[in-house]
Structures are given as structure tokens and as C-alpha cells.
Amino acid sequence: MGRRVRRRWRVGSLFPREGTVLWAGSLALASYPEKTNFPNPLWPVISSSPGGGTGFIGTALTQLLKAKGHEVTLVSRKPGPDRITWDELSASGLPPCDAAVNLAGVNILNPLRRWNEAFQKEVLSSRLETTHMLATAITKAPQPPKAWVLVTGVGVVLGRGGGAISHMLLPFRLGLGGPIGSGHQFFPWIHIGDLAGILAHALEASHVQGVLNGVAPASTTTNADFAQALGAALGRPAFIPLPSTVVQAIFGRERAIMLLEGQKVVPRRTLAAGYQYAFPVLGAALKEVVA
């Protein structure tokens, strides 16, 4: 048996903080002509959240890549083992790697932050500045990565210990949960394991290019469907709606639109790329999360 080639990945960007809800977005994969299937083990670099940690999605992706035999390095604001800082990235450039993943952005639907000019600038800068830094590092790299995955948004991410579900569990456990507004709006969602799986698939498969929607294939799920499924998973009723006026008061009119109107998203390219969902059905996904 021949000697395996060790690959290095640099996953550069900010991972969203726990609780991030990015609606109906996509994974954009920029492939270089020489992109090939990456044999194990790979050496990826994954960037961290604004607070310096790996974040909810970043943690899941790191664990999955390591389980596949890949070695992971974080791009973080804080130095540490298997990390490089953003200052080091700017000063010394991108270390040799095979791929880069951009998971930039603070939590746009943080209910504790007012939707004012200062927070709007923070949301934009957390995405644009880190993307620019990573793009610059890739452009200047003597051996640029063979693939760059940019995550511009996904469905509501469901998983243990973080994501949108962490803010919903208490009222639903108390029997106080229910739909948001009318509940008729589409509610794109995805299990954290599948989101990490799509990212890994996009990196490892040579044929994957273009835009992939990071949502589950259950594209007709409404907010009312989600509320009923979460209540069923917890064995609690879920009929008390959250009025639109309350949503607007908490999040502001602009952000409330994301919760009150929703969007139907179908992951056609994700399925066509050959990704096999571990949690394609909402009920099973929620039962795993709350178990």
C-alpha cells in the first residue's frame, strides 16, 4: 500500500456564535481547476467566532473533520494550540492548505441586541472584513487552496447545546410554545450534523461546485409545523402563538421580516451533488436534539 499524502486545510473565517439563525442562504463553493478528491488525512484550518471560540457550527465541523482523520487548525482572535490569529494571517499570510471555509458573521437575530446603526455595521463588518482578509490571503498565497467554501446563510440550525433550538426549549418545555405570527410562513431548517456534513462533502468531493442550499429537503415545513413537531418531541402542547407585534418589538421591523415571512428553499443542488442527509425528516431531527 502506498504512503498516504497528508493534506492541510485552512478554514478561514468567523464561525457564527451559538444561536445564530441565518435564513435560507447558501454554501458557495469556488473550485480551482486542480481540485481533486482529498485523501485522508487532511489538514484544515477553521476560523473562530467573534468571541474567540469555535462557535456552534464551527465546533460541529471541526469534530466531523477530525473524525474523518483530518487535522484542523483554527483562525481565531485568541492564540492557542492548533490556532493562528487573524493578525498572524494578515502579517504572515495563509499557511499551506488545500481548502478554506468561510463561516463569517455574528448572530443577526440576537434578541439582546437592538437593530440600530451600530449593530447593523457590526453584522456587516463581521462578514465583509473577514471575507476580504481571507480572500486577500488566498490571492497572495504561493500555493492557494484548491477550494474555498463561503457560507452566506443556512436554514435554522438544530442541534444540542446551541443553535436556535437553545432559545426555544424552555418555553416549549413549559407548554408555552407555539407558532410565530400566523405560523403559515415557510421555515427552512437543518440539523447541525447535516450542515457539517454538507460542508465536508463540498470540500472532499471533486465534482461539487456552485451554490448549495444548506437546508433540509423538507422544503414545505411551515413555522406551525415546526412548533407542533417540537411540542410532540417534548411531549408538550404547542398552541400558544407569539404575536407579530411582539416579534417586531423585540427584533425590529426589518429583522422581524425574517421570522414572520420566511422563505421556501429547496436543496436541489445539494441533493444532486450526492449528499445523503442523516436527518431529512423534522420529527427525527428534533427527537435527536431533545433526547
Coordinates of C-alpha atoms in Angstrom, one line a residue:
M1 CA 0.0 0.0 0.0
G2 CA 1.4 3.4 -1.0
R3 CA 2.1 6.1 1.5
R4 CA -0.9 8.5 2.1
V5 CA -0.4 12.1 1.3
R6 CA -1.2 14.4 4.2
R7 CA -3.2 17.4 3.2
R8 CA -3.6 20.7 5.0
W9 CA -6.8 22.7 5.1
R10 CA -7.1 26.3 6.2
V11 CA -10.7 27.1 7.1
G12 CA -10.6 30.8 7.4
S13 CA -13.5 33.0 8.7
L14 CA -15.5 33.6 11.7
F15 CA -17.8 30.9 12.9
P16 CA -21.2 32.1 13.9
R17 CA -21.9 32.2 17.6
E18 CA -24.2 29.8 19.2
G19 CA -27.8 30.7 18.5
T20 CA -27.1 32.1 15.0
V21 CA -30.1 32.0 12.7
L22 CA -29.2 32.7 9.1
W23 CA -32.2 32.3 6.9
A24 CA -32.4 30.4 3.6
G25 CA -28.9 31.1 2.5
S26 CA -26.3 29.0 0.6
L27 CA -22.9 27.5 0.5
A28 CA -20.9 28.8 -2.4
L29 CA -18.0 26.6 -3.4
A30 CA -15.3 28.2 -5.5
S31 CA -13.3 25.3 -7.1
Y32 CA -9.9 25.6 -8.6
P33 CA -9.1 23.6 -11.7
E34 CA -6.7 21.4 -9.9
K35 CA -9.2 20.4 -7.2
T36 CA -9.1 16.7 -6.6
N37 CA -10.5 14.3 -4.1
F38 CA -8.7 14.9 -0.9
P39 CA -7.3 11.6 0.7
N40 CA -7.2 11.3 4.4
P41 CA -5.9 12.8 6.5
L42 CA -6.3 16.5 5.6
W43 CA -5.1 19.5 7.5
P44 CA -7.9 22.0 7.6
V45 CA -7.8 25.4 9.3
I46 CA -11.1 26.6 10.7
S47 CA -11.7 30.2 11.9
S48 CA -13.4 31.1 15.1
S49 CA -16.3 33.2 16.4
P50 CA -16.1 36.9 17.3
G51 CA -15.6 36.0 20.9
G52 CA -12.7 33.7 20.1
G53 CA -14.3 30.3 20.4
T54 CA -15.1 27.9 17.7
G55 CA -18.9 28.5 17.8
F56 CA -21.7 26.1 17.3
I57 CA -21.3 25.3 13.6
G58 CA -17.5 25.5 13.8
T59 CA -17.4 23.0 16.7
A60 CA -19.5 20.5 14.8
L61 CA -17.5 20.9 11.6
T62 CA -14.2 20.5 13.5
Q63 CA -15.4 17.4 15.2
L64 CA -16.6 15.8 11.9
L65 CA -13.4 16.6 10.1
K66 CA -11.2 15.2 12.9
A67 CA -13.4 12.1 13.0
K68 CA -12.6 11.7 9.3
G69 CA -8.9 11.8 10.1
H70 CA -8.2 15.4 9.2
E71 CA -6.1 17.7 11.3
V72 CA -7.8 21.1 12.0
T73 CA -6.3 24.5 12.7
L74 CA -8.4 27.4 13.7
V75 CA -8.1 31.0 12.7
S76 CA -9.0 32.8 15.9
R77 CA -8.7 36.1 17.7
K78 CA -7.2 34.2 20.6
P79 CA -3.9 32.3 20.2
G80 CA -3.6 28.7 21.3
P81 CA -2.7 25.1 20.2
D82 CA -3.7 24.4 16.6
R83 CA -4.6 28.0 16.0
I84 CA -3.4 31.1 14.2
T85 CA -4.7 34.5 14.9
W86 CA -6.2 37.0 12.4
D87 CA -3.2 39.2 13.0
E88 CA -0.9 36.4 12.1
L89 CA -3.0 35.7 9.0
S90 CA -2.7 39.3 7.9
A91 CA 1.0 39.6 8.6
S92 CA 2.3 36.2 7.5
G93 CA -0.3 35.1 5.0
L94 CA -2.2 31.8 4.6
P95 CA -0.3 28.7 5.6
P96 CA -0.2 25.9 3.1
C97 CA -3.6 24.3 2.8
D98 CA -6.0 22.5 0.4
A99 CA -9.2 24.3 1.2
A100 CA -10.7 27.3 3.0
V101 CA -14.1 27.7 4.6
N102 CA -15.7 31.0 5.4
L103 CA -18.4 30.8 8.1
A104 CA -18.5 34.5 8.9
G105 CA -21.0 36.5 10.8
V106 CA -22.3 37.5 14.2
N107 CA -25.8 36.5 15.3
I108 CA -28.1 38.7 13.3
L109 CA -31.1 37.6 15.3
N110 CA -29.6 38.1 18.7
P111 CA -32.7 39.3 20.7
L112 CA -30.4 41.0 23.2
R113 CA -29.1 43.4 20.6
R114 CA -31.2 46.3 19.3
W115 CA -31.3 46.6 15.5
N116 CA -29.7 50.0 15.4
E117 CA -27.0 51.5 13.2
A118 CA -24.1 50.3 15.4
F119 CA -25.3 46.7 15.4
Q120 CA -26.0 46.8 11.6
K121 CA -22.4 47.9 11.0
E122 CA -21.2 45.1 13.3
V123 CA -23.2 42.5 11.4
L124 CA -21.8 43.7 8.0
S125 CA -18.2 44.1 9.2
S126 CA -18.2 40.6 10.8
R127 CA -18.9 39.2 7.3
L128 CA -17.3 41.5 4.9
E129 CA -14.0 42.3 6.6
T130 CA -13.2 38.6 7.4
T131 CA -14.1 37.6 3.9
H132 CA -11.9 40.3 2.5
M133 CA -9.0 39.2 4.7
L134 CA -9.3 35.6 3.7
A135 CA -9.7 36.4 0.0
T136 CA -6.6 38.6 0.2
A137 CA -4.6 35.8 2.0
I138 CA -5.7 33.3 -0.7
T139 CA -4.8 35.6 -3.5
K140 CA -1.3 36.2 -2.1
A141 CA -0.7 32.5 -1.1
P142 CA 2.2 30.9 -3.1
Q143 CA 0.1 27.7 -3.2
P144 CA -3.5 28.8 -2.9
P145 CA -6.1 26.3 -1.6
K146 CA -7.8 24.1 -4.1
A147 CA -11.3 25.0 -2.9
W148 CA -13.0 27.8 -1.0
V149 CA -16.4 27.4 0.6
L150 CA -18.2 30.5 1.6
V151 CA -21.3 30.1 3.8
T152 CA -23.6 33.1 3.3
G153 CA -26.6 31.6 5.3
V154 CA -28.4 28.4 6.1
G155 CA -31.7 27.3 7.5
V156 CA -32.4 27.4 11.2
V157 CA -29.7 25.1 12.6
L158 CA -30.9 22.5 15.0
G159 CA -28.6 20.7 17.4
R160 CA -27.7 20.0 21.0
G161 CA -26.0 22.7 23.1
G162 CA -26.6 25.6 20.7
G163 CA -28.3 27.0 17.7
A164 CA -31.8 28.4 17.5
I165 CA -33.2 25.5 19.4
S166 CA -31.4 26.5 22.6
H167 CA -33.6 29.6 22.9
M168 CA -36.8 27.7 22.2
L169 CA -36.6 24.8 24.6
L170 CA -37.6 26.5 27.9
P171 CA -41.0 27.9 26.7
F172 CA -41.8 24.7 24.8
R173 CA -40.9 22.5 27.8
L174 CA -43.3 24.6 29.9
G175 CA -46.1 24.1 27.4
L176 CA -45.9 27.8 26.4
G177 CA -44.5 27.3 22.9
G178 CA -46.3 27.8 19.6
P179 CA -46.0 29.3 16.1
I180 CA -44.5 32.7 15.4
G181 CA -47.1 35.1 14.0
S182 CA -49.5 33.3 11.7
G183 CA -47.3 30.2 11.5
H184 CA -48.1 29.9 7.8
Q185 CA -44.6 31.1 6.7
F186 CA -42.1 28.6 5.5
F187 CA -39.5 27.5 8.0
P188 CA -36.3 26.3 6.4
W189 CA -34.2 24.2 8.9
I190 CA -31.3 21.8 9.0
H191 CA -29.7 19.5 11.6
I192 CA -26.2 20.6 12.7
G193 CA -24.9 17.2 11.7
D194 CA -26.1 17.7 8.1
L195 CA -24.8 21.2 7.9
A196 CA -21.4 20.0 8.9
G197 CA -21.8 17.0 6.6
I198 CA -22.6 19.2 3.6
L199 CA -19.5 21.4 4.3
A200 CA -17.3 18.3 4.5
H201 CA -18.9 16.8 1.3
A202 CA -18.3 20.1 -0.5
L203 CA -14.6 20.0 0.5
E204 CA -13.9 16.4 -0.2
A205 CA -15.8 15.7 -3.4
S206 CA -14.1 16.9 -6.6
H207 CA -17.3 17.3 -8.6
V208 CA -19.1 19.7 -6.2
Q209 CA -19.2 23.3 -7.5
G210 CA -21.5 26.2 -7.4
V211 CA -24.2 27.1 -4.8
L212 CA -25.6 24.6 -2.4
N213 CA -28.6 25.4 -0.1
G214 CA -27.8 24.5 3.5
V215 CA -31.4 23.3 4.3
A216 CA -33.1 20.0 4.9
P217 CA -35.1 18.6 1.9
A218 CA -38.4 19.0 3.9
S219 CA -38.9 22.3 2.0
T220 CA -42.7 22.7 2.7
T221 CA -42.3 22.9 6.5
T222 CA -44.1 25.8 8.0
N223 CA -43.4 27.5 11.3
A224 CA -46.6 26.0 12.6
D225 CA -45.4 22.5 11.5
F226 CA -42.1 23.2 13.3
A227 CA -43.9 24.3 16.5
Q228 CA -46.1 21.2 16.5
A229 CA -43.2 18.9 15.8
L230 CA -41.1 20.4 18.7
G231 CA -44.0 20.1 21.0
A232 CA -44.5 16.5 20.1
A233 CA -40.8 15.7 20.6
L234 CA -41.0 17.2 24.1
G235 CA -44.4 15.7 24.8
R236 CA -45.9 19.1 25.4
P237 CA -48.7 21.2 23.8
A238 CA -47.5 23.9 21.4
F239 CA -50.5 26.1 20.6
I240 CA -49.7 29.5 22.1
P241 CA -48.7 31.8 19.2
L242 CA -46.1 34.6 19.5
P243 CA -47.9 37.6 18.1
S244 CA -46.3 39.5 15.3
T245 CA -46.3 42.7 17.3
V246 CA -44.2 41.1 20.0
V247 CA -41.7 39.8 17.4
Q248 CA -41.5 43.3 15.8
A249 CA -41.0 44.9 19.3
I250 CA -38.1 42.5 20.1
F251 CA -36.3 42.3 16.8
G252 CA -37.4 45.5 15.0
R253 CA -39.4 45.5 11.8
E254 CA -36.5 44.7 9.4
R255 CA -35.3 41.6 11.3
A256 CA -38.9 40.5 12.2
I257 CA -39.5 40.0 8.4
M258 CA -37.1 37.0 8.5
L259 CA -39.2 35.4 11.2
L260 CA -42.7 36.4 10.1
E261 CA -42.4 35.9 6.3
G262 CA -39.9 33.1 5.9
Q263 CA -38.8 31.6 2.5
K264 CA -39.3 28.3 0.7
V265 CA -35.9 26.8 -0.1
V266 CA -35.3 23.5 -1.9
P267 CA -31.8 22.0 -1.7
R268 CA -31.8 20.7 -5.3
R269 CA -28.1 21.1 -6.0
T270 CA -27.2 19.7 -2.6
L271 CA -29.1 16.5 -3.4
A272 CA -27.8 16.4 -6.9
A273 CA -24.2 16.7 -5.6
G274 CA -24.7 13.4 -3.9
Y275 CA -25.1 14.4 -0.3
Q276 CA -27.1 11.9 1.8
Y277 CA -29.0 13.6 4.6
A278 CA -28.8 12.0 8.0
F279 CA -31.8 13.9 9.2
P280 CA -34.2 14.6 6.3
V281 CA -37.3 14.5 8.4
L282 CA -38.1 17.2 11.0
G283 CA -39.5 14.9 13.7
A284 CA -36.5 12.6 13.8
A285 CA -34.1 15.6 13.8
L286 CA -35.9 17.2 16.8
K287 CA -36.1 13.9 18.7
E288 CA -32.3 13.6 18.4
V289 CA -31.8 17.1 19.6
V290 CA -34.0 16.9 22.7
A291 CA -33.2 13.3 23.7

